[in-house]
Amino acid sequence: MPESPFYAKAMRGGSRLVGHWMLIGQADPDRLAQILADTARLASLGDPEETPSGVTLREWSHEGQPPSWAMRSALFLLAQIPSRPIPNDDLEACAWAYCWLRNRSFETFEQACEALPDHLQAPLAAPLEQAWADQQSQRLI
């Protein structure tokens, strides 16, 4: 069976996911980094050793590889914003789908789909299916 490119796409889209948070977040980069780290700690999305600086957050959002907790926190926050943001491209959508499955536990693919906010149903339909397949084959870790 050929290797799925999903995980690589999700990791490449991680910087875009964090960048989306920086674009929409209404604060300076240092404050946005603090919010991400605090969210990770409070929502049990990871345990950052230290709070990153705004400079580090900018690096992560420009083709750097953000840590999993930062990606997961960015999605957690973006999914709740009243303006209902959606991913800007396929790589970012893969990162959103990857984090959606990492942030919560689902028994079935249907449960994962149904739990998505309405505005994310269509944009994440295909990437979530790929993420689920990777998770089920134990490649999504």
Coordinates of N, CA and C in Angstrom, one line a residue:
M1 N 0.8 -1.2 0.0 CA 0.0 0.0 0.0 C 0.9 1.2 0.0
P2 N 0.7 2.2 -0.9 CA 1.5 3.4 -1.0 C 1.3 4.3 0.3
E3 N 2.3 5.0 0.6 CA 2.3 5.9 1.8 C 1.4 7.1 1.4
S4 N 0.6 7.5 2.4 CA -0.3 8.6 2.2 C 0.5 9.9 2.4
P5 N 0.3 10.9 1.5 CA 1.0 12.1 1.6 C 0.3 13.1 2.7
F6 N -0.8 12.6 3.3 CA -1.6 13.4 4.2 C -0.7 14.0 5.3
Y7 N 0.0 13.2 6.0 CA 0.7 13.7 7.2 C 1.7 14.8 6.8
A8 N 2.4 14.6 5.7 CA 3.4 15.6 5.2 C 2.7 16.9 4.9
K9 N 1.5 16.8 4.3 CA 0.8 18.0 3.9 C 0.3 18.7 5.2
A10 N -0.2 17.9 6.2 CA -0.7 18.5 7.4 C 0.5 19.2 8.1
M11 N 1.7 18.7 8.1 CA 2.8 19.3 8.8 C 3.2 20.6 8.0
R12 N 3.2 20.5 6.7 CA 3.5 21.7 5.9 C 2.5 22.8 6.1
G13 N 1.2 22.4 6.3 CA 0.2 23.4 6.5 C 0.2 23.9 7.9
G14 N 0.9 23.4 8.9 CA 1.0 23.9 10.2 C 1.4 25.3 10.3
S15 N 2.4 25.7 9.5 CA 2.8 27.1 9.6 C 1.6 28.1 9.1
R16 N 0.9 27.6 8.1 CA -0.2 28.4 7.6 C -1.4 28.5 8.6
L17 N -1.6 27.4 9.4 CA -2.6 27.4 10.4 C -2.2 28.4 11.5
V18 N -1.0 28.4 12.0 CA -0.5 29.4 13.0 C -0.5 30.8 12.4
G19 N -0.2 30.9 11.1 CA -0.2 32.2 10.4 C -1.6 32.8 10.4
H20 N -2.6 31.9 10.2 CA -4.0 32.3 10.1 C -4.4 32.9 11.5
W21 N -4.0 32.2 12.5 CA -4.2 32.7 13.9 C -3.6 34.1 14.1
M22 N -2.4 34.3 13.6 CA -1.8 35.6 13.7 C -2.5 36.7 12.9
L23 N -3.0 36.3 11.7 CA -3.7 37.2 10.9 C -5.1 37.7 11.5
I24 N -5.8 36.7 12.1 CA -7.1 37.0 12.7 C -7.0 37.5 14.1
G25 N -6.1 37.0 14.9 CA -6.0 37.4 16.3 C -5.8 39.0 16.4
Q26 N -6.5 39.5 17.3 CA -6.5 41.0 17.4 C -5.6 41.4 18.6
A27 N -4.3 41.1 18.4 CA -3.3 41.5 19.4 C -1.9 41.5 18.8
D28 N -1.0 42.0 19.5 CA 0.4 42.0 19.0 C 0.9 40.5 19.1
P29 N 2.0 40.2 18.3 CA 2.5 38.9 18.3 C 2.9 38.3 19.6
D30 N 3.4 39.1 20.5 CA 3.8 38.5 21.8 C 2.5 38.1 22.6
R31 N 1.5 38.9 22.5 CA 0.2 38.5 23.2 C -0.4 37.3 22.5
L32 N -0.4 37.2 21.2 CA -1.0 36.1 20.5 C -0.2 34.8 20.9
A33 N 1.1 34.9 21.0 CA 1.9 33.7 21.5 C 1.5 33.3 22.9
Q34 N 1.3 34.3 23.7 CA 0.9 34.0 25.1 C -0.5 33.3 25.1
I35 N -1.4 33.8 24.3 CA -2.7 33.2 24.2 C -2.6 31.7 23.8
L36 N -1.8 31.5 22.7 CA -1.6 30.1 22.3 C -1.1 29.2 23.4
A37 N -0.1 29.6 24.0 CA 0.6 28.8 25.1 C -0.4 28.6 26.2
D38 N -1.1 29.6 26.7 CA -2.1 29.5 27.7 C -3.2 28.5 27.4
T39 N -3.7 28.7 26.1 CA -4.7 27.8 25.6 C -4.3 26.3 25.6
A40 N -3.1 26.1 25.2 CA -2.6 24.7 25.2 C -2.6 24.1 26.6
R41 N -2.1 24.9 27.5 CA -2.1 24.5 28.9 C -3.5 24.2 29.5
L42 N -4.3 25.2 29.3 CA -5.7 25.2 29.9 C -6.6 24.1 29.3
A43 N -6.5 24.0 28.0 CA -7.3 23.0 27.3 C -6.7 21.6 27.1
S44 N -5.6 21.4 27.7 CA -4.8 20.2 27.7 C -4.5 19.8 26.2
L45 N -4.0 20.7 25.5 CA -3.6 20.5 24.1 C -2.1 20.3 23.9
G46 N -1.4 20.3 25.0 CA 0.0 20.2 25.0 C 0.6 21.0 26.2
D47 N 1.8 20.8 26.4 CA 2.4 21.5 27.6 C 3.7 22.2 27.2
P48 N 3.5 23.4 26.7 CA 4.7 24.2 26.3 C 5.7 24.4 27.5
E49 N 6.9 24.1 27.2 CA 7.9 24.3 28.3 C 8.0 25.8 28.7
E50 N 7.9 26.6 27.7 CA 7.9 28.1 28.0 C 7.0 28.7 26.9
T51 N 6.6 29.9 27.2 CA 5.8 30.7 26.3 C 6.7 31.3 25.2
P52 N 6.4 31.0 24.0 CA 7.2 31.6 22.9 C 7.1 33.1 22.8
S53 N 8.0 33.7 22.1 CA 7.9 35.1 21.9 C 7.1 35.4 20.6
G54 N 6.8 36.6 20.4 CA 6.1 37.0 19.1 C 7.0 36.7 17.9
V55 N 8.3 36.9 18.1 CA 9.3 36.6 17.0 C 9.2 35.1 16.6
T56 N 9.2 34.3 17.7 CA 9.1 32.8 17.4 C 7.8 32.5 16.7
L57 N 6.7 33.1 17.1 CA 5.4 32.9 16.5 C 5.5 33.3 15.0
R58 N 6.1 34.4 14.7 CA 6.2 34.8 13.3 C 7.0 33.8 12.5
E59 N 8.1 33.3 13.1 CA 8.9 32.3 12.4 C 8.1 31.0 12.1
W60 N 7.3 30.6 13.1 CA 6.5 29.4 12.9 C 5.4 29.7 11.8
S61 N 5.0 30.9 11.7 CA 3.9 31.2 10.7 C 4.5 31.4 9.3
H62 N 5.8 31.4 9.1 CA 6.4 31.6 7.8 C 7.3 30.4 7.5
E63 N 6.7 29.3 7.2 CA 7.3 28.1 6.7 C 8.2 27.4 7.8
G64 N 8.1 27.9 9.0 CA 8.8 27.1 10.1 C 7.9 26.0 10.5
Q65 N 8.3 25.1 11.4 CA 7.5 24.0 11.8 C 7.0 24.3 13.3
P66 N 5.8 24.7 13.4 CA 5.3 25.0 14.8 C 5.2 23.7 15.5
P67 N 5.3 23.7 16.9 CA 5.1 22.5 17.6 C 3.6 22.1 17.6
S68 N 3.3 20.9 17.8 CA 2.0 20.4 17.8 C 1.0 21.2 18.7
W69 N 1.5 21.5 19.9 CA 0.6 22.3 20.8 C 0.2 23.6 20.2
A70 N 1.1 24.2 19.5 CA 0.8 25.5 18.9 C -0.3 25.4 17.8
M71 N -0.1 24.4 16.9 CA -1.1 24.1 15.9 C -2.4 23.8 16.5
R72 N -2.4 22.9 17.4 CA -3.7 22.4 18.1 C -4.4 23.6 18.7
S73 N -3.6 24.5 19.4 CA -4.2 25.6 20.1 C -4.8 26.6 19.1
A74 N -4.0 26.8 18.0 CA -4.5 27.7 16.9 C -5.9 27.3 16.4
L75 N -6.0 26.0 16.1 CA -7.2 25.4 15.6 C -8.3 25.6 16.6
F76 N -8.0 25.2 17.9 CA -9.0 25.3 18.9 C -9.6 26.8 19.0
L77 N -8.7 27.8 18.8 CA -9.2 29.1 18.9 C -9.9 29.6 17.6
L78 N -9.3 29.2 16.5 CA -9.9 29.6 15.2 C -11.3 29.0 15.0
A79 N -11.5 27.8 15.5 CA -12.8 27.1 15.3 C -14.0 27.8 16.1
Q80 N -13.6 28.7 17.1 CA -14.5 29.3 17.9 C -14.8 30.8 17.6
I81 N -14.0 31.3 16.7 CA -14.1 32.7 16.4 C -15.4 33.0 15.6
P82 N -16.2 34.0 16.1 CA -17.5 34.3 15.5 C -17.4 34.6 14.0
S83 N -16.3 35.1 13.4 CA -16.2 35.4 12.0 C -16.1 34.2 11.2
R84 N -16.1 33.0 11.8 CA -16.1 31.7 11.1 C -15.0 31.5 10.1
P85 N -13.8 31.7 10.4 CA -12.7 31.5 9.4 C -12.7 30.1 8.9
I86 N -12.2 29.9 7.7 CA -12.0 28.6 7.1 C -10.5 28.6 6.6
P87 N -10.0 27.4 6.3 CA -8.6 27.3 5.8 C -8.5 28.0 4.4
N88 N -7.3 28.5 4.2 CA -7.1 29.2 2.9 C -6.7 28.3 1.8
D89 N -6.2 27.1 2.0 CA -5.8 26.3 1.0 C -5.7 24.8 1.4
D90 N -5.4 23.9 0.6 CA -5.4 22.5 0.9 C -4.4 22.1 2.0
L91 N -3.2 22.7 2.0 CA -2.2 22.4 3.0 C -2.8 22.8 4.4
E92 N -3.3 24.0 4.5 CA -3.8 24.5 5.7 C -5.0 23.6 6.1
A93 N -5.9 23.2 5.2 CA -7.0 22.4 5.5 C -6.6 21.1 6.1
C94 N -5.5 20.5 5.6 CA -5.0 19.3 6.1 C -4.5 19.5 7.6
A95 N -3.9 20.6 7.9 CA -3.4 20.9 9.2 C -4.6 21.0 10.1
W96 N -5.7 21.7 9.7 CA -6.9 21.9 10.5 C -7.5 20.5 10.8
A97 N -7.6 19.6 9.8 CA -8.2 18.3 10.0 C -7.3 17.4 10.9
Y98 N -6.0 17.5 10.7 CA -5.1 16.8 11.6 C -5.3 17.2 13.1
C99 N -5.4 18.5 13.3 CA -5.5 19.0 14.7 C -6.9 18.7 15.2
W100 N -7.9 18.7 14.4 CA -9.3 18.4 14.8 C -9.3 17.0 15.5
L101 N -8.7 16.1 14.8 CA -8.7 14.7 15.3 C -7.7 14.6 16.5
R102 N -6.7 15.4 16.6 CA -5.8 15.4 17.8 C -6.4 16.0 19.0
N103 N -7.3 17.0 18.8 CA -7.8 17.8 19.9 C -8.9 17.1 20.6
R104 N -9.6 16.1 19.9 CA -10.7 15.4 20.5 C -10.7 14.0 20.2
S105 N -11.4 13.2 20.9 CA -11.5 11.7 20.7 C -12.8 11.4 20.1
F106 N -12.8 10.7 19.0 CA -14.0 10.3 18.3 C -14.0 8.8 18.1
E107 N -15.1 8.2 18.2 CA -15.3 6.7 18.0 C -15.4 6.4 16.5
T108 N -16.1 7.3 15.8 CA -16.3 7.0 14.4 C -16.0 8.3 13.5
F109 N -15.8 8.1 12.3 CA -15.5 9.2 11.3 C -16.8 10.1 11.3
E110 N -17.9 9.5 11.3 CA -19.2 10.3 11.3 C -19.3 11.2 12.5
Q111 N -18.8 10.7 13.7 CA -18.8 11.6 14.9 C -17.9 12.8 14.7
A112 N -16.7 12.5 14.1 CA -15.7 13.6 13.9 C -16.3 14.6 12.9
C113 N -17.0 14.2 11.9 CA -17.6 15.1 10.9 C -18.7 15.9 11.6
E114 N -19.6 15.2 12.3 CA -20.8 15.9 12.9 C -20.3 16.9 14.0
A115 N -19.2 16.7 14.6 CA -18.7 17.6 15.6 C -18.2 18.9 15.1
L116 N -17.8 18.9 13.8 CA -17.3 20.1 13.2 C -18.3 21.2 13.2
P117 N -17.9 22.5 13.4 CA -18.8 23.6 13.3 C -19.4 23.6 11.9
D118 N -20.6 24.1 11.7 CA -21.2 24.1 10.4 C -20.4 24.7 9.3
H119 N -19.7 25.8 9.6 CA -18.9 26.5 8.5 C -17.7 25.7 8.1
L120 N -17.3 24.7 8.9 CA -16.1 23.9 8.5 C -16.5 22.5 7.9
Q121 N -17.7 22.2 7.8 CA -18.2 20.9 7.3 C -17.7 20.8 5.8
A122 N -17.9 21.7 5.0 CA -17.5 21.5 3.5 C -16.0 21.7 3.4
P123 N -15.4 22.7 3.9 CA -13.9 22.9 3.7 C -13.1 21.7 4.3
L124 N -13.6 21.1 5.3 CA -12.7 20.0 5.9 C -13.2 18.6 5.5
A125 N -14.2 18.5 4.7 CA -14.8 17.1 4.4 C -13.7 16.2 3.8
A126 N -13.0 16.5 2.8 CA -12.0 15.7 2.2 C -10.7 15.5 3.1
P127 N -10.2 16.6 3.6 CA -9.0 16.5 4.5 C -9.3 15.7 5.8
L128 N -10.5 15.8 6.3 CA -10.8 15.0 7.5 C -10.9 13.5 7.2
E129 N -11.4 13.2 6.0 CA -11.5 11.8 5.6 C -10.0 11.3 5.5
Q130 N -9.1 12.0 4.9 CA -7.7 11.6 4.8 C -7.1 11.5 6.2
A131 N -7.4 12.4 7.1 CA -6.8 12.4 8.4 C -7.3 11.2 9.2
W132 N -8.6 10.9 9.0 CA -9.2 9.7 9.7 C -8.5 8.4 9.2
A133 N -8.3 8.3 7.9 CA -7.6 7.1 7.3 C -6.2 7.0 7.8
D134 N -5.5 8.1 7.9 CA -4.2 8.1 8.5 C -4.2 7.7 10.0
Q135 N -5.1 8.2 10.7 CA -5.2 7.9 12.1 C -5.5 6.4 12.3
Q136 N -6.4 5.9 11.5 CA -6.8 4.5 11.6 C -5.6 3.5 11.2
S137 N -4.8 4.0 10.4 CA -3.6 3.2 10.0 C -2.4 3.4 10.9
Q138 N -2.6 4.2 11.9 CA -1.6 4.5 12.9 C -0.5 5.4 12.4
R139 N -0.7 6.1 11.3 CA 0.3 7.0 10.8 C 0.1 8.4 11.4
L140 N -1.1 8.7 11.9 CA -1.4 10.0 12.4 C -1.1 9.9 13.9
I141 N 0.0 10.5 14.3 CA 0.4 10.4 15.7 C 0.8 11.8 16.2

